[in-house]
Steps between C-alpha positions, in 0.01 A plus 500: 500500500129543537284192446200719412678643198581352163878472512680551173838519333585748224742370239631739236855579389416872482509669845271780379241248383510329841468836673200598285327166558565524873346848499192380308456200728524720809151626411357157588487448875485122469816465284840492669825498302728286717801492267620601156757358262682604186551149361337160478754301703449712812124476456512122472725467805282728714176339383627154592598632843205729581222439250291817452132499406570686177785593266494792257752381243667667204571290189832663404741415783879483461543133593171310462201638319181518704355192333809300599466622859144365515603173332772453764259575784245253362763225526612600850178595681189307587291820519598775260438864595261694280696645208429831329731589215579872477696557183548704185484187279152408380618204291542276808142527624384164364798318652437678831138385514607147406705514824180600684594864550224686678544808282730668248560873538661706225727789596440779562247364749203722574332515838169394343654190346682414823173540693341241272792266569475549876128417486587182310758416769245557777239288319752219456592503869133507600415205274795300637392556861132431434525116500680503837240738644218285365654189656526673838136605471393145411687359801350760731148434366553127539616543860196721574255250355637229732432711807 
């Protein structure tokens, strides 16, 4: 695993959908698909063990639906990965955003729409790291002013 990359899981019960998403994501040098799953239970188990930065999650899974997967992870994890729903069902968008989904992609997913999502992911990561960077800068400036 590469710490410089955004590590993600793909979760979709359709192997062809996972393959297509993996192909689309391969165009982004900073996104790394580290695992993929065809059901919610395997995703939950793997996320609890090796929490990725990001999960692309289908709504229609054979065991849990994607919303239930996120609800389970919220209970189990202190820091939830970023969640992007990638689904054919538009009627779940409001519920997804109520669970703080970063984005909601409707299949078939276009490269343009995915590019917008990846920019949103990058912006979110940058804004999360900014406070830590600012604190380091403040400490360094404070140490310099004492010298």
